[in-house]
């Protein structure tokens, strides 16, 4: 038996505190009854969040938050089965490969990287340096939209990708780079910077705009994520 808030947290839906909020708001049902805080559940119990059933929750330690509460399964094998995968796109032998963190809601809807507000910022940045989107290759470290459930609205909200998700997709990113063989990688933010350098202490604050070379021999030019400009207009000057 596990406490319900821990069970929901282990499903990767939210933190325990957020789970308590969901429970208090009456969004969680166990075996058809409104859940109460502090109650315990086991794997046989039918747990629903926002009227969607969770499956085999808490079965594994490797539990991550995915798009849909329905069909959340906790095994390594099928943990991405429910996700919309957003592949990289662009020119096959592009000289520049831009790498973001993970798709957001717009990207997930359209199945293409950088098509939302961040995509618009990226396109105008490309324009200022005389490049077209079609001339480069654009991808993300993590190929699906990492989400949490907002305890306020019950809607899915973006969250940064977790380490196991980054580690899972890293071999795919390496393969993409092997295929594209870009002259230069431009990382957009900390997640791709750490992924490409393999250095968890690498930081965009220290490395922004400084050309380096990765261990794999790619030229690397780290930039801020285009979305950063949305929240911090001052960055548009240095971007
Ligand atoms: N859109 C993407 O595709 N990737 C990001 O990192 C941000 C927005």
mmCIF file of C-alpha atoms and ligand atoms in Angstrom:
data_model
loop_
_atom_site.group_PDB
_atom_site.id
_atom_site.type_symbol
_atom_site.label_atom_id
_atom_site.label_comp_id
_atom_site.label_asym_id
_atom_site.label_seq_id
_atom_site.Cartn_x
_atom_site.Cartn_y
_atom_site.Cartn_z
ATOM 1 C CA UNK A 1 0.000 0.000 0.000
ATOM 2 C CA UNK A 2 1.246 3.492 -0.841
ATOM 3 C CA UNK A 3 -0.068 6.879 0.125
ATOM 4 C CA UNK A 4 -2.077 8.296 -2.761
ATOM 5 C CA UNK A 5 -0.022 11.483 -3.045
ATOM 6 C CA UNK A 6 3.175 9.405 -3.273
ATOM 7 C CA UNK A 7 1.556 7.106 -5.819
ATOM 8 C CA UNK A 8 0.614 10.070 -8.055
ATOM 9 C CA UNK A 9 4.074 11.566 -7.639
ATOM 10 C CA UNK A 10 5.664 8.244 -8.600
ATOM 11 C CA UNK A 11 3.617 8.311 -11.770
ATOM 12 C CA UNK A 12 5.478 11.505 -12.588
ATOM 13 C CA UNK A 13 2.263 13.501 -12.699
ATOM 14 C CA UNK A 14 3.312 16.063 -10.164
ATOM 15 C CA UNK A 15 5.006 16.517 -6.819
ATOM 16 C CA UNK A 16 3.438 15.075 -3.673
ATOM 17 C CA UNK A 17 2.320 18.550 -2.622
ATOM 18 C CA UNK A 18 0.661 19.121 -5.999
ATOM 19 C CA UNK A 19 -0.944 15.692 -5.710
ATOM 20 C CA UNK A 20 -2.432 16.749 -2.380
ATOM 21 C CA UNK A 21 -3.908 19.796 -4.092
ATOM 22 C CA UNK A 22 -5.414 17.630 -6.858
ATOM 23 C CA UNK A 23 -6.907 15.384 -4.180
ATOM 24 C CA UNK A 24 -8.307 18.344 -2.217
ATOM 25 C CA UNK A 25 -9.811 19.769 -5.396
ATOM 26 C CA UNK A 26 -11.746 16.544 -5.924
ATOM 27 C CA UNK A 27 -9.934 15.715 -9.150
ATOM 28 C CA UNK A 28 -8.806 12.282 -7.981
ATOM 29 C CA UNK A 29 -11.047 9.228 -7.654
ATOM 30 C CA UNK A 30 -10.135 5.798 -6.318
ATOM 31 C CA UNK A 31 -12.375 2.885 -7.253
ATOM 32 C CA UNK A 32 -15.095 5.323 -8.266
ATOM 33 C CA UNK A 33 -15.046 7.232 -4.964
ATOM 34 C CA UNK A 34 -13.703 10.753 -4.488
ATOM 35 C CA UNK A 35 -10.243 10.379 -2.937
ATOM 36 C CA UNK A 36 -9.462 11.857 0.440
ATOM 37 C CA UNK A 37 -6.072 13.118 1.499
ATOM 38 C CA UNK A 38 -3.889 10.674 3.364
ATOM 39 C CA UNK A 39 -5.581 7.581 1.920
ATOM 40 C CA UNK A 40 -3.536 4.619 0.756
ATOM 41 C CA UNK A 41 -3.789 2.727 -2.534
ATOM 42 C CA UNK A 42 -2.313 -0.401 -4.050
ATOM 43 C CA UNK A 43 -1.706 -1.496 -7.663
ATOM 44 C CA UNK A 44 -5.114 -3.178 -7.853
ATOM 45 C CA UNK A 45 -6.945 0.087 -7.147
ATOM 46 C CA UNK A 46 -8.399 2.041 -10.038
ATOM 47 C CA UNK A 47 -7.067 5.580 -9.770
ATOM 48 C CA UNK A 48 -8.510 8.335 -11.933
ATOM 49 C CA UNK A 49 -7.241 11.900 -12.324
ATOM 50 C CA UNK A 50 -9.525 14.323 -14.117
ATOM 51 C CA UNK A 51 -11.688 11.341 -15.043
ATOM 52 C CA UNK A 52 -8.819 9.611 -16.774
ATOM 53 C CA UNK A 53 -7.566 6.337 -15.468
ATOM 54 C CA UNK A 54 -3.972 5.739 -14.465
ATOM 55 C CA UNK A 55 -2.624 2.324 -15.239
ATOM 56 C CA UNK A 56 -0.088 0.279 -13.338
ATOM 57 C CA UNK A 57 1.122 3.318 -11.503
ATOM 58 C CA UNK A 58 3.945 2.985 -9.021
ATOM 59 C CA UNK A 59 5.002 -0.265 -10.636
ATOM 60 C CA UNK A 60 8.481 0.964 -11.356
ATOM 61 C CA UNK A 61 11.046 3.443 -10.153
ATOM 62 C CA UNK A 62 11.449 4.730 -13.713
ATOM 63 C CA UNK A 63 8.205 6.635 -13.821
ATOM 64 C CA UNK A 64 7.838 9.764 -15.849
ATOM 65 C CA UNK A 65 5.155 12.301 -16.604
ATOM 66 C CA UNK A 66 3.712 11.965 -20.065
ATOM 67 C CA UNK A 67 1.070 13.612 -22.189
ATOM 68 C CA UNK A 68 -1.899 11.725 -21.038
ATOM 69 C CA UNK A 69 -2.724 10.338 -17.646
ATOM 70 C CA UNK A 70 -4.536 7.584 -19.556
ATOM 71 C CA UNK A 71 -2.166 4.813 -20.427
ATOM 72 C CA UNK A 72 0.670 5.942 -18.230
ATOM 73 C CA UNK A 73 2.643 2.806 -17.847
ATOM 74 C CA UNK A 74 5.747 2.536 -15.872
ATOM 75 C CA UNK A 75 7.903 0.063 -17.718
ATOM 76 C CA UNK A 76 10.993 1.017 -19.669
ATOM 77 C CA UNK A 77 9.668 -0.655 -22.821
ATOM 78 C CA UNK A 78 6.510 1.314 -23.414
ATOM 79 C CA UNK A 79 7.150 4.516 -21.579
ATOM 80 C CA UNK A 80 7.113 6.612 -24.752
ATOM 81 C CA UNK A 81 4.372 4.678 -26.520
ATOM 82 C CA UNK A 82 1.723 7.297 -25.806
ATOM 83 C CA UNK A 83 3.816 10.273 -26.831
ATOM 84 C CA UNK A 84 3.744 12.362 -29.968
ATOM 85 C CA UNK A 85 7.301 12.225 -31.179
ATOM 86 C CA UNK A 86 8.598 15.400 -32.805
ATOM 87 C CA UNK A 87 11.488 14.606 -35.099
ATOM 88 C CA UNK A 88 14.168 17.003 -36.258
ATOM 89 C CA UNK A 89 13.754 18.671 -39.643
ATOM 90 C CA UNK A 90 15.783 20.564 -42.200
ATOM 91 C CA UNK A 91 18.476 20.117 -44.769
ATOM 92 C CA UNK A 92 20.161 16.755 -44.715
ATOM 93 C CA UNK A 93 23.711 17.980 -45.092
ATOM 94 C CA UNK A 94 23.122 21.273 -43.323
ATOM 95 C CA UNK A 95 26.205 23.149 -42.158
ATOM 96 C CA UNK A 96 24.451 24.287 -38.985
ATOM 97 C CA UNK A 97 22.448 22.125 -36.630
ATOM 98 C CA UNK A 98 20.382 23.939 -34.000
ATOM 99 C CA UNK A 99 19.376 21.922 -30.992
ATOM 100 C CA UNK A 100 16.631 22.861 -28.533
ATOM 101 C CA UNK A 101 15.495 21.300 -25.298
ATOM 102 C CA UNK A 102 12.186 19.620 -26.123
ATOM 103 C CA UNK A 103 9.013 20.429 -28.042
ATOM 104 C CA UNK A 104 6.275 22.544 -26.469
ATOM 105 C CA UNK A 105 2.533 22.446 -27.032
ATOM 106 C CA UNK A 106 2.549 23.983 -30.540
ATOM 107 C CA UNK A 107 5.352 21.690 -31.645
ATOM 108 C CA UNK A 108 3.478 18.693 -30.300
ATOM 109 C CA UNK A 109 0.303 19.723 -32.145
ATOM 110 C CA UNK A 110 2.078 20.244 -35.452
ATOM 111 C CA UNK A 111 4.670 17.498 -35.012
ATOM 112 C CA UNK A 112 7.458 19.923 -35.950
ATOM 113 C CA UNK A 113 10.245 21.511 -33.876
ATOM 114 C CA UNK A 114 10.227 25.253 -33.110
ATOM 115 C CA UNK A 115 6.936 26.283 -34.632
ATOM 116 C CA UNK A 116 5.434 28.160 -31.641
ATOM 117 C CA UNK A 117 6.464 31.543 -30.236
ATOM 118 C CA UNK A 118 9.984 30.269 -29.676
ATOM 119 C CA UNK A 119 10.033 29.211 -33.330
ATOM 120 C CA UNK A 120 9.066 32.741 -34.420
ATOM 121 C CA UNK A 121 11.922 34.179 -32.351
ATOM 122 C CA UNK A 122 14.280 31.643 -33.849
ATOM 123 C CA UNK A 123 13.173 32.481 -37.400
ATOM 124 C CA UNK A 124 13.664 36.210 -36.863
ATOM 125 C CA UNK A 125 17.081 35.535 -35.366
ATOM 126 C CA UNK A 126 17.979 33.435 -38.410
ATOM 127 C CA UNK A 127 16.783 36.254 -40.650
ATOM 128 C CA UNK A 128 19.075 38.770 -38.925
ATOM 129 C CA UNK A 129 22.086 36.564 -39.656
ATOM 130 C CA UNK A 130 20.951 35.947 -43.222
ATOM 131 C CA UNK A 131 19.899 32.325 -42.835
ATOM 132 C CA UNK A 132 16.706 30.548 -43.790
ATOM 133 C CA UNK A 133 15.182 27.784 -41.736
ATOM 134 C CA UNK A 134 15.355 25.413 -44.720
ATOM 135 C CA UNK A 135 19.123 25.880 -44.897
ATOM 136 C CA UNK A 136 19.790 24.474 -41.453
ATOM 137 C CA UNK A 137 18.764 21.419 -39.460
ATOM 138 C CA UNK A 138 16.657 21.920 -36.317
ATOM 139 C CA UNK A 139 16.026 19.340 -33.650
ATOM 140 C CA UNK A 140 15.562 18.843 -29.917
ATOM 141 C CA UNK A 141 17.358 16.746 -27.329
ATOM 142 C CA UNK A 142 14.110 15.191 -26.082
ATOM 143 C CA UNK A 143 11.675 14.361 -28.852
ATOM 144 C CA UNK A 144 8.401 14.653 -26.995
ATOM 145 C CA UNK A 145 6.728 17.372 -24.979
ATOM 146 C CA UNK A 146 7.477 16.901 -21.280
ATOM 147 C CA UNK A 147 4.421 17.885 -19.266
ATOM 148 C CA UNK A 148 3.019 18.152 -15.785
ATOM 149 C CA UNK A 149 -0.597 18.481 -14.830
ATOM 150 C CA UNK A 150 -1.349 21.940 -13.449
ATOM 151 C CA UNK A 151 -2.942 21.521 -10.034
ATOM 152 C CA UNK A 152 -4.832 24.792 -10.668
ATOM 153 C CA UNK A 153 -6.425 23.998 -14.010
ATOM 154 C CA UNK A 154 -5.867 20.282 -14.489
ATOM 155 C CA UNK A 155 -4.335 21.112 -17.902
ATOM 156 C CA UNK A 156 -0.999 19.910 -19.160
ATOM 157 C CA UNK A 157 1.817 22.400 -18.786
ATOM 158 C CA UNK A 158 5.364 22.264 -20.107
ATOM 159 C CA UNK A 159 8.155 21.254 -17.770
ATOM 160 C CA UNK A 160 11.883 20.825 -18.326
ATOM 161 C CA UNK A 161 12.857 17.327 -19.412
ATOM 162 C CA UNK A 162 14.134 15.005 -16.693
ATOM 163 C CA UNK A 163 17.543 13.370 -16.690
ATOM 164 C CA UNK A 164 16.274 9.863 -17.625
ATOM 165 C CA UNK A 165 14.358 11.382 -20.554
ATOM 166 C CA UNK A 166 17.449 13.244 -21.756
ATOM 167 C CA UNK A 167 19.575 10.110 -21.361
ATOM 168 C CA UNK A 168 17.012 8.057 -23.255
ATOM 169 C CA UNK A 169 17.062 10.353 -26.298
ATOM 170 C CA UNK A 170 20.775 11.179 -26.320
ATOM 171 C CA UNK A 171 21.752 8.253 -28.595
ATOM 172 C CA UNK A 172 19.125 9.456 -31.110
ATOM 173 C CA UNK A 173 20.599 12.938 -31.086
ATOM 174 C CA UNK A 174 24.096 11.523 -31.595
ATOM 175 C CA UNK A 175 22.800 9.477 -34.537
ATOM 176 C CA UNK A 176 21.162 12.569 -36.045
ATOM 177 C CA UNK A 177 24.464 14.432 -35.805
ATOM 178 C CA UNK A 178 26.312 11.517 -37.407
ATOM 179 C CA UNK A 179 23.864 11.629 -40.315
ATOM 180 C CA UNK A 180 23.800 15.412 -40.774
ATOM 181 C CA UNK A 181 27.522 15.925 -40.061
ATOM 182 C CA UNK A 182 27.082 19.669 -39.444
ATOM 183 C CA UNK A 183 30.066 22.026 -39.450
ATOM 184 C CA UNK A 184 28.631 23.703 -36.391
ATOM 185 C CA UNK A 185 26.191 22.875 -33.626
ATOM 186 C CA UNK A 186 24.220 25.718 -32.081
ATOM 187 C CA UNK A 187 22.696 24.733 -28.760
ATOM 188 C CA UNK A 188 19.672 26.721 -27.632
ATOM 189 C CA UNK A 189 19.781 26.690 -23.846
ATOM 190 C CA UNK A 190 21.296 24.709 -21.031
ATOM 191 C CA UNK A 191 19.713 21.310 -21.687
ATOM 192 C CA UNK A 192 21.168 20.895 -25.192
ATOM 193 C CA UNK A 193 24.460 22.473 -24.080
ATOM 194 C CA UNK A 194 24.898 19.898 -21.300
ATOM 195 C CA UNK A 195 23.715 17.083 -23.585
ATOM 196 C CA UNK A 196 26.103 17.918 -26.407
ATOM 197 C CA UNK A 197 29.139 18.566 -24.190
ATOM 198 C CA UNK A 198 28.353 15.676 -21.844
ATOM 199 C CA UNK A 199 29.214 18.132 -19.083
ATOM 200 C CA UNK A 200 26.524 18.642 -16.450
ATOM 201 C CA UNK A 201 28.316 21.699 -15.104
ATOM 202 C CA UNK A 202 28.319 23.474 -18.491
ATOM 203 C CA UNK A 203 26.259 26.650 -18.297
ATOM 204 C CA UNK A 204 24.893 28.952 -20.951
ATOM 205 C CA UNK A 205 25.587 31.926 -18.659
ATOM 206 C CA UNK A 206 29.317 31.174 -18.941
ATOM 207 C CA UNK A 207 29.460 29.879 -22.497
ATOM 208 C CA UNK A 208 26.955 32.018 -24.405
ATOM 209 C CA UNK A 209 28.329 33.114 -27.757
ATOM 210 C CA UNK A 210 31.732 31.496 -27.223
ATOM 211 C CA UNK A 211 32.836 29.059 -29.906
ATOM 212 C CA UNK A 212 34.244 25.782 -28.600
ATOM 213 C CA UNK A 213 34.695 22.248 -29.866
ATOM 214 C CA UNK A 214 32.884 19.207 -28.480
ATOM 215 C CA UNK A 215 34.612 15.939 -27.574
ATOM 216 C CA UNK A 216 33.108 14.513 -30.774
ATOM 217 C CA UNK A 217 34.881 17.209 -32.775
ATOM 218 C CA UNK A 218 31.913 19.423 -33.656
ATOM 219 C CA UNK A 219 32.260 23.187 -33.486
ATOM 220 C CA UNK A 220 29.859 24.369 -30.822
ATOM 221 C CA UNK A 221 28.250 27.791 -30.496
ATOM 222 C CA UNK A 222 25.974 27.985 -27.429
ATOM 223 C CA UNK A 223 23.027 30.403 -27.458
ATOM 224 C CA UNK A 224 20.123 31.107 -25.103
ATOM 225 C CA UNK A 225 16.847 29.351 -25.859
ATOM 226 C CA UNK A 226 14.660 31.500 -28.146
ATOM 227 C CA UNK A 227 11.863 31.368 -25.548
ATOM 228 C CA UNK A 228 14.150 33.184 -23.101
ATOM 229 C CA UNK A 229 13.577 36.345 -25.138
ATOM 230 C CA UNK A 230 9.844 36.045 -24.518
ATOM 231 C CA UNK A 231 10.448 36.243 -20.768
ATOM 232 C CA UNK A 232 13.508 38.472 -20.819
ATOM 233 C CA UNK A 233 13.330 41.081 -23.600
ATOM 234 C CA UNK A 234 16.786 42.353 -22.671
ATOM 235 C CA UNK A 235 18.227 39.128 -24.022
ATOM 236 C CA UNK A 236 17.086 39.940 -27.565
ATOM 237 C CA UNK A 237 20.104 42.243 -27.848
ATOM 238 C CA UNK A 238 22.622 39.577 -26.881
ATOM 239 C CA UNK A 239 20.870 36.549 -28.392
HETATM 240 N N1 LIG B 1 10.295 24.500 -29.227
HETATM 241 C C1 LIG B 1 11.090 23.443 -29.500
HETATM 242 O O1 LIG B 1 10.860 22.686 -30.438
HETATM 243 N N2 LIG B 1 12.149 23.264 -28.694
HETATM 244 C C2 LIG B 1 12.440 24.054 -27.661
HETATM 245 O O2 LIG B 1 13.439 23.822 -26.991
HETATM 246 C C3 LIG B 1 11.581 25.130 -27.411
HETATM 247 C C4 LIG B 1 10.507 25.332 -28.201
#
